[in-house]
Coordinates of C-alpha atoms and ligand atoms in Angstrom, one line a residue:
M1 CA 32.4 62.1 -21.8
V2 CA 31.8 60.8 -18.1
S3 CA 33.5 63.2 -15.4
V4 CA 34.1 60.9 -12.1
V5 CA 33.9 63.2 -9.0
L6 CA 35.8 61.9 -5.7
P7 CA 36.1 63.8 -2.9
A8 CA 39.4 62.8 -0.6
Y9 CA 39.2 63.7 3.1
N10 CA 43.2 62.4 4.6
E11 CA 42.7 59.7 1.8
A12 CA 46.7 59.4 0.4
D13 CA 46.7 55.8 0.4
N14 CA 43.4 55.5 -1.2
I15 CA 43.9 57.6 -4.3
E16 CA 46.2 55.3 -6.7
L17 CA 44.4 52.7 -6.1
A18 CA 41.1 54.7 -7.2
V19 CA 42.9 55.4 -9.7
S20 CA 43.9 52.7 -11.3
E21 CA 40.9 50.5 -10.2
I22 CA 38.3 53.8 -11.7
S23 CA 40.7 54.3 -14.9
K24 CA 40.8 50.1 -15.9
T25 CA 37.2 50.0 -15.6
L26 CA 35.9 53.4 -17.7
S27 CA 38.9 52.9 -20.0
G28 CA 37.2 49.0 -20.5
T29 CA 33.7 50.7 -21.2
G30 CA 35.3 52.5 -24.2
E31 CA 33.6 56.3 -22.8
E32 CA 36.1 60.0 -23.1
Y33 CA 36.7 60.4 -18.6
E34 CA 38.1 61.9 -17.0
L35 CA 38.9 62.0 -12.8
V36 CA 38.4 65.2 -10.1
F37 CA 39.8 64.4 -6.9
I38 CA 38.9 67.7 -4.4
S39 CA 40.8 66.9 -2.0
D40 CA 39.0 68.8 1.4
G41 CA 41.8 70.3 3.0
S42 CA 43.6 66.7 3.8
S43 CA 46.9 67.6 6.1
D44 CA 48.9 63.7 5.3
G45 CA 49.1 64.6 1.9
T46 CA 46.3 63.6 -0.4
Y47 CA 47.0 66.3 -2.7
E48 CA 50.4 65.3 -3.5
K49 CA 49.4 61.9 -4.7
I50 CA 46.6 63.3 -7.1
Q51 CA 49.1 65.4 -8.3
A52 CA 51.9 62.8 -9.0
A53 CA 48.7 60.8 -10.2
S54 CA 48.0 63.9 -12.6
A55 CA 51.4 63.8 -13.4
A56 CA 51.5 60.8 -14.6
D57 CA 48.1 60.7 -16.2
P58 CA 46.0 62.9 -18.0
H59 CA 42.7 61.8 -17.1
V60 CA 43.6 62.4 -13.3
K61 CA 42.6 66.3 -12.3
G62 CA 42.5 67.6 -8.7
A63 CA 41.7 70.4 -6.5
E64 CA 42.7 71.2 -3.1
F65 CA 40.8 73.2 -0.3
S66 CA 42.1 75.5 1.9
R67 CA 40.7 73.6 4.8
N68 CA 38.4 70.9 5.9
F69 CA 35.1 72.4 4.3
G70 CA 33.0 68.8 4.8
K71 CA 31.7 66.2 1.9
E72 CA 28.8 68.4 0.7
A73 CA 31.2 71.3 -0.3
A74 CA 34.1 69.0 -2.1
I75 CA 30.9 66.9 -3.6
F76 CA 30.1 70.9 -5.4
A77 CA 33.1 71.8 -5.8
G78 CA 34.1 68.4 -7.8
L79 CA 30.3 69.3 -9.9
S80 CA 31.3 72.1 -10.3
L81 CA 34.5 71.5 -11.9
A82 CA 33.3 68.3 -13.8
S83 CA 33.3 69.2 -17.5
G84 CA 31.6 65.5 -18.6
D85 CA 27.9 65.4 -20.1
A86 CA 27.7 62.9 -17.1
V87 CA 29.4 63.1 -13.7
I88 CA 29.3 60.5 -11.2
V89 CA 30.0 61.1 -7.6
M90 CA 31.6 58.0 -5.3
D91 CA 33.9 57.9 -2.6
C92 CA 37.4 57.4 -3.1
D93 CA 37.5 55.2 -0.2
L94 CA 36.4 52.4 -2.9
Q95 CA 33.2 51.5 -0.6
H96 CA 30.9 52.4 -3.6
P97 CA 31.6 49.6 -5.9
V98 CA 33.8 50.7 -9.4
S99 CA 32.1 47.6 -10.9
V100 CA 28.5 49.2 -11.6
L101 CA 29.6 52.1 -13.1
P102 CA 29.4 50.6 -16.4
E103 CA 25.9 49.8 -15.2
M104 CA 24.9 53.7 -15.2
I105 CA 26.7 54.8 -17.7
E106 CA 24.3 52.1 -20.0
K107 CA 21.0 53.9 -17.9
W108 CA 22.9 57.2 -18.6
K109 CA 23.1 56.5 -22.6
A110 CA 19.4 54.4 -22.6
G111 CA 17.6 58.0 -21.3
A112 CA 18.0 58.1 -17.5
E113 CA 19.0 61.9 -16.7
V114 CA 19.4 61.1 -13.3
V115 CA 21.1 57.2 -11.7
E116 CA 20.8 56.8 -7.4
G117 CA 23.3 54.2 -6.3
I118 CA 21.1 52.5 -4.1
K119 CA 22.4 50.4 -1.2
N120 CA 21.8 46.5 -1.3
S121 CA 22.9 46.1 2.3
R122 CA 24.9 48.7 4.6
G123 CA 28.2 46.9 5.0
R124 CA 29.8 46.8 8.3
E125 CA 29.0 49.3 11.1
G126 CA 28.6 49.1 14.7
I127 CA 24.8 48.7 15.9
F128 CA 24.4 52.3 17.5
H129 CA 25.4 54.1 13.7
K130 CA 22.9 51.5 12.2
L131 CA 20.1 52.5 14.6
S132 CA 20.4 56.2 14.1
A133 CA 21.1 56.2 10.8
G134 CA 17.7 54.1 10.8
L135 CA 15.9 56.9 12.5
F136 CA 17.7 60.1 10.2
Y137 CA 16.5 58.4 7.4
G138 CA 13.1 57.6 8.9
I139 CA 12.5 61.5 9.4
M140 CA 13.9 63.0 6.6
S141 CA 12.0 60.9 4.2
R142 CA 8.6 61.3 6.0
L143 CA 9.9 65.2 5.7
I144 CA 10.6 64.7 1.9
K145 CA 7.8 62.5 1.5
I146 CA 11.0 60.0 -0.4
D147 CA 12.4 57.3 0.7
M148 CA 15.9 58.1 1.6
S149 CA 16.8 54.7 3.7
S150 CA 19.1 52.8 0.8
S151 CA 20.0 56.2 -0.9
S152 CA 23.7 57.5 -1.0
D153 CA 25.6 60.0 -2.7
F154 CA 26.6 58.0 -5.5
K155 CA 25.3 58.8 -8.4
L156 CA 25.5 59.3 -12.2
L157 CA 24.3 63.1 -13.5
D158 CA 23.3 63.6 -16.6
R159 CA 25.3 67.3 -17.5
K160 CA 21.2 69.2 -17.1
A161 CA 20.9 67.7 -13.8
V162 CA 24.8 69.0 -12.7
D163 CA 23.9 72.3 -14.2
A164 CA 20.2 72.5 -12.6
L165 CA 21.7 71.6 -9.3
L166 CA 25.2 74.2 -9.6
E167 CA 22.4 76.8 -10.2
L168 CA 20.6 76.5 -6.3
P169 CA 21.4 79.3 -4.7
E170 CA 21.5 78.0 -1.3
S171 CA 24.4 77.4 -0.1
N172 CA 23.4 74.7 2.7
T173 CA 23.6 71.9 0.5
F174 CA 22.3 68.5 1.2
F175 CA 23.6 66.7 -2.3
R176 CA 22.0 63.1 -1.5
A177 CA 18.7 64.6 -0.9
L178 CA 19.2 67.1 -3.8
T179 CA 19.1 65.4 -6.7
F180 CA 15.1 64.3 -6.1
W181 CA 14.3 67.6 -5.3
I182 CA 15.5 68.7 -9.0
G183 CA 14.0 65.6 -10.5
F184 CA 14.4 64.4 -14.1
R185 CA 14.3 61.1 -15.4
S186 CA 15.9 58.6 -12.6
E187 CA 17.0 55.2 -12.7
K188 CA 18.4 52.7 -9.8
V189 CA 21.1 50.3 -9.9
F190 CA 21.6 48.8 -6.6
Y191 CA 24.8 48.1 -5.4
D192 CA 26.5 46.9 -2.0
V193 CA 28.6 49.0 0.5
E194 CA 32.3 47.5 0.4
E195 CA 34.6 47.6 2.9
R196 CA 36.8 50.6 3.6
R197 CA 40.5 49.7 1.9
N198 CA 42.4 51.8 3.4
G199 CA 42.2 54.5 6.2
S200 CA 39.2 54.8 8.8
S201 CA 35.8 56.7 8.2
K202 CA 36.0 60.6 8.9
W203 CA 32.7 60.7 11.0
T204 CA 32.0 61.1 14.5
T205 CA 28.6 60.8 15.8
K206 CA 28.9 64.5 16.7
G207 CA 29.1 64.8 13.6
L208 CA 26.5 62.7 12.2
I209 CA 24.0 64.4 14.4
K210 CA 25.2 67.6 13.5
Y211 CA 24.8 66.4 9.7
A212 CA 21.7 65.1 10.1
I213 CA 19.7 68.1 11.9
S214 CA 21.5 70.2 9.7
N215 CA 20.2 68.6 6.6
A216 CA 16.9 67.8 8.0
T217 CA 16.4 71.7 8.3
S218 CA 17.6 72.5 5.5
F219 CA 15.1 70.6 3.3
S220 CA 12.6 70.8 5.5
T221 CA 10.3 73.7 7.2
L222 CA 8.2 70.8 9.7
P223 CA 9.5 71.4 12.4
L224 CA 7.9 74.9 12.8
K225 CA 4.7 74.0 12.1
L226 CA 5.5 71.3 14.4
I227 CA 5.5 74.2 16.9
T228 CA 1.9 75.9 15.9
T229 CA 0.2 72.4 16.3
M230 CA 2.4 72.2 19.8
G231 CA 0.7 75.8 20.2
W232 CA -2.9 74.8 19.3
I233 CA -3.4 71.6 21.5
F234 CA -1.8 73.5 24.3
I235 CA -4.4 76.3 23.8
I236 CA -7.5 73.5 23.9
F237 CA -5.8 72.3 26.8
A238 CA -6.2 75.5 29.0
V239 CA -9.9 76.4 27.9
V240 CA -10.9 73.1 28.8
L241 CA -9.1 73.0 32.3
G242 CA -9.8 77.0 32.7
I243 CA -13.1 76.6 32.4
Q244 CA -13.4 73.7 34.7
T245 CA -11.0 75.6 37.1
L246 CA -13.5 78.4 37.0
F247 CA -16.4 76.4 37.6
R248 CA -14.9 74.8 40.9
Y249 CA -13.5 78.0 42.0
F250 CA -16.9 80.0 41.8
G251 CA -18.4 76.3 43.2
G252 CA -16.2 76.8 46.0
T253 CA -14.6 73.1 45.3
S254 CA -11.0 74.4 43.9
A255 CA -8.3 72.5 45.1
D256 CA -5.2 73.8 46.0
G257 CA -3.0 72.5 43.2
F258 CA 0.5 73.7 44.0
T259 CA 1.9 70.6 42.1
T260 CA -0.2 70.9 39.3
V261 CA 0.8 74.3 38.6
I262 CA 4.2 73.6 39.0
L263 CA 4.6 70.5 36.7
L264 CA 2.7 72.7 34.0
L265 CA 4.6 75.5 34.7
L266 CA 7.9 73.2 33.8
I267 CA 6.1 71.1 30.8
I268 CA 5.0 74.2 29.2
G269 CA 8.6 76.0 29.9
G270 CA 10.2 72.9 28.5
F271 CA 8.1 73.6 25.6
M272 CA 8.7 77.2 25.1
M273 CA 12.3 77.0 25.7
L274 CA 12.4 73.8 22.8
S275 CA 10.4 76.1 20.3
L276 CA 12.6 79.0 21.0
G277 CA 15.3 76.7 20.1
I278 CA 13.9 75.6 16.9
A279 CA 13.0 79.2 15.3
G280 CA 16.8 79.8 16.4
H281 CA 17.8 77.3 14.9
Y282 CA 16.1 78.4 11.2
I283 CA 17.3 81.7 12.2
A284 CA 20.7 80.6 12.3
R285 CA 20.3 79.2 8.9
I286 CA 19.0 82.2 7.2
Y287 CA 21.8 84.6 9.0
E288 CA 24.3 81.9 7.2
E289 CA 23.1 82.1 4.2
V290 CA 22.6 85.6 4.2
K291 CA 26.1 86.8 4.7
G292 CA 26.8 84.7 1.5
R293 CA 30.0 83.3 2.4
P294 CA 31.4 81.2 -0.5
R295 CA 30.8 77.1 0.6
F296 CA 34.3 76.4 -0.5
I297 CA 37.8 77.9 -0.8
I298 CA 39.9 76.0 -3.2
R299 CA 43.7 77.0 -2.9
D300 CA 45.2 75.1 -5.6
T301 CA 44.5 73.5 -8.9
T302 CA 46.1 70.8 -11.1
E303 CA 46.6 72.9 -14.0
S304 CA 44.1 71.0 -16.5
L305 CA 42.1 72.2 -14.4
T306 CA 42.4 75.9 -14.0
G307 CA 39.3 78.5 -14.5
N308 CA 36.3 75.9 -15.2
L309 CA 34.2 77.0 -12.3
K310 CA 30.9 76.8 -13.2
G311 CA 27.3 77.8 -11.9
Q312 CA 26.8 79.8 -8.2
W313 CA 30.5 79.1 -7.7
K314 CA 32.4 80.4 -10.2
Ligands
UDP401 N1 35.0 63.0 3.3 C1 35.4 64.8 3.0 N2 35.5 65.1 3.7 C2 35.0 65.1 4.3 C3 35.2 63.6 5.2 C4 34.7 62.7 4.1 O1 35.6 64.6 1.2 O2 35.0 66.4 5.6 C5 35.0 61.9 1.9 C6 36.0 60.9 2.3 O3 37.0 60.9 1.9 C7 35.4 59.8 1.3 C8 34.1 60.0 1.6 O4 33.9 61.2 1.9 O5 35.8 60.3 0.2 C9 33.1 59.1 2.4 O6 33.6 59.4 3.9 P1 33.9 58.2 4.9 O7 34.6 57.0 4.2 O8 34.8 58.8 6.3 O9 32.6 58.1 5.3 P2 31.7 56.6 5.3 O10 31.9 55.9 3.9 O11 31.9 56.0 6.5 O12 30.6 57.3 5.6
MG402 MG1 33.8 55.6 3.1

């Protein structure tokens, strides 16, 4: 059986459309399937739509969070609740084209354990969004040594890969990169991002920046190592400058450089605080992990899903 996991935050207008389009495509492949919608604390009646769809069609299942926990949480809740031999994760605004699902399933049947959806084009988006996404993926790709620039959350995972993901103990997850990290035999399918069918994107610039920082630091300790590098550069600089200053002092030609002193103080002060901030950020992450709070809280599920949670989320 193939499960399709669909995170949905205020997508009431897209549920019926998603159900009909995905069902049509999947029944065409002859596979058994289920659709698992995770309503991420929606306030526009998304969950009611899911319940209605579920009552009309037993393939449709769904759960509702107690509040908005974010897309990552919704994806992992879906992975945990899905019971298929393969699980496909896709957006329920249908920006991930339904038409590539058969190709994904074929690649899985041919032996791929992870099928990555790779964007041919990023679709229509603002220039600022494009630039910041480019910067983010540039840095991320360098940090985790995987080219992520055109990867997305649109993926098919074999049961083995799903279980491996669900066993990861951390609560700060970054799905897009974790599927590379767990390894397995991976294949790609290419797709064009489609226009959003209804409603608008849920991302704000501030939200994206927070998401970028949290993902970069949850995946790499490189920023911490950069602080050490910066420290070494300053120490070498200090030794050279120190020797030169002493020479001048004893030679009686020492410069009265008040400006230099102020500049040095400000520069070093700035770097110190920045370093403290970076270290502090990691401490905050440790604090969050140590608290061990659940990543999401489920308020209600459709009857067909009760008691299905797997992995570290059970
Ligand atoms: N989403 C979610 N929780 C959130 C924000 C978004 O589950 O807090 C879902 C949303 O319903 C959609 C998918 O994540 O199915 C992608 O969101 P969106 O279309 O807003 O992002 P974009 O496609 O613009 O990157
Ligand atoms: Mg979208």
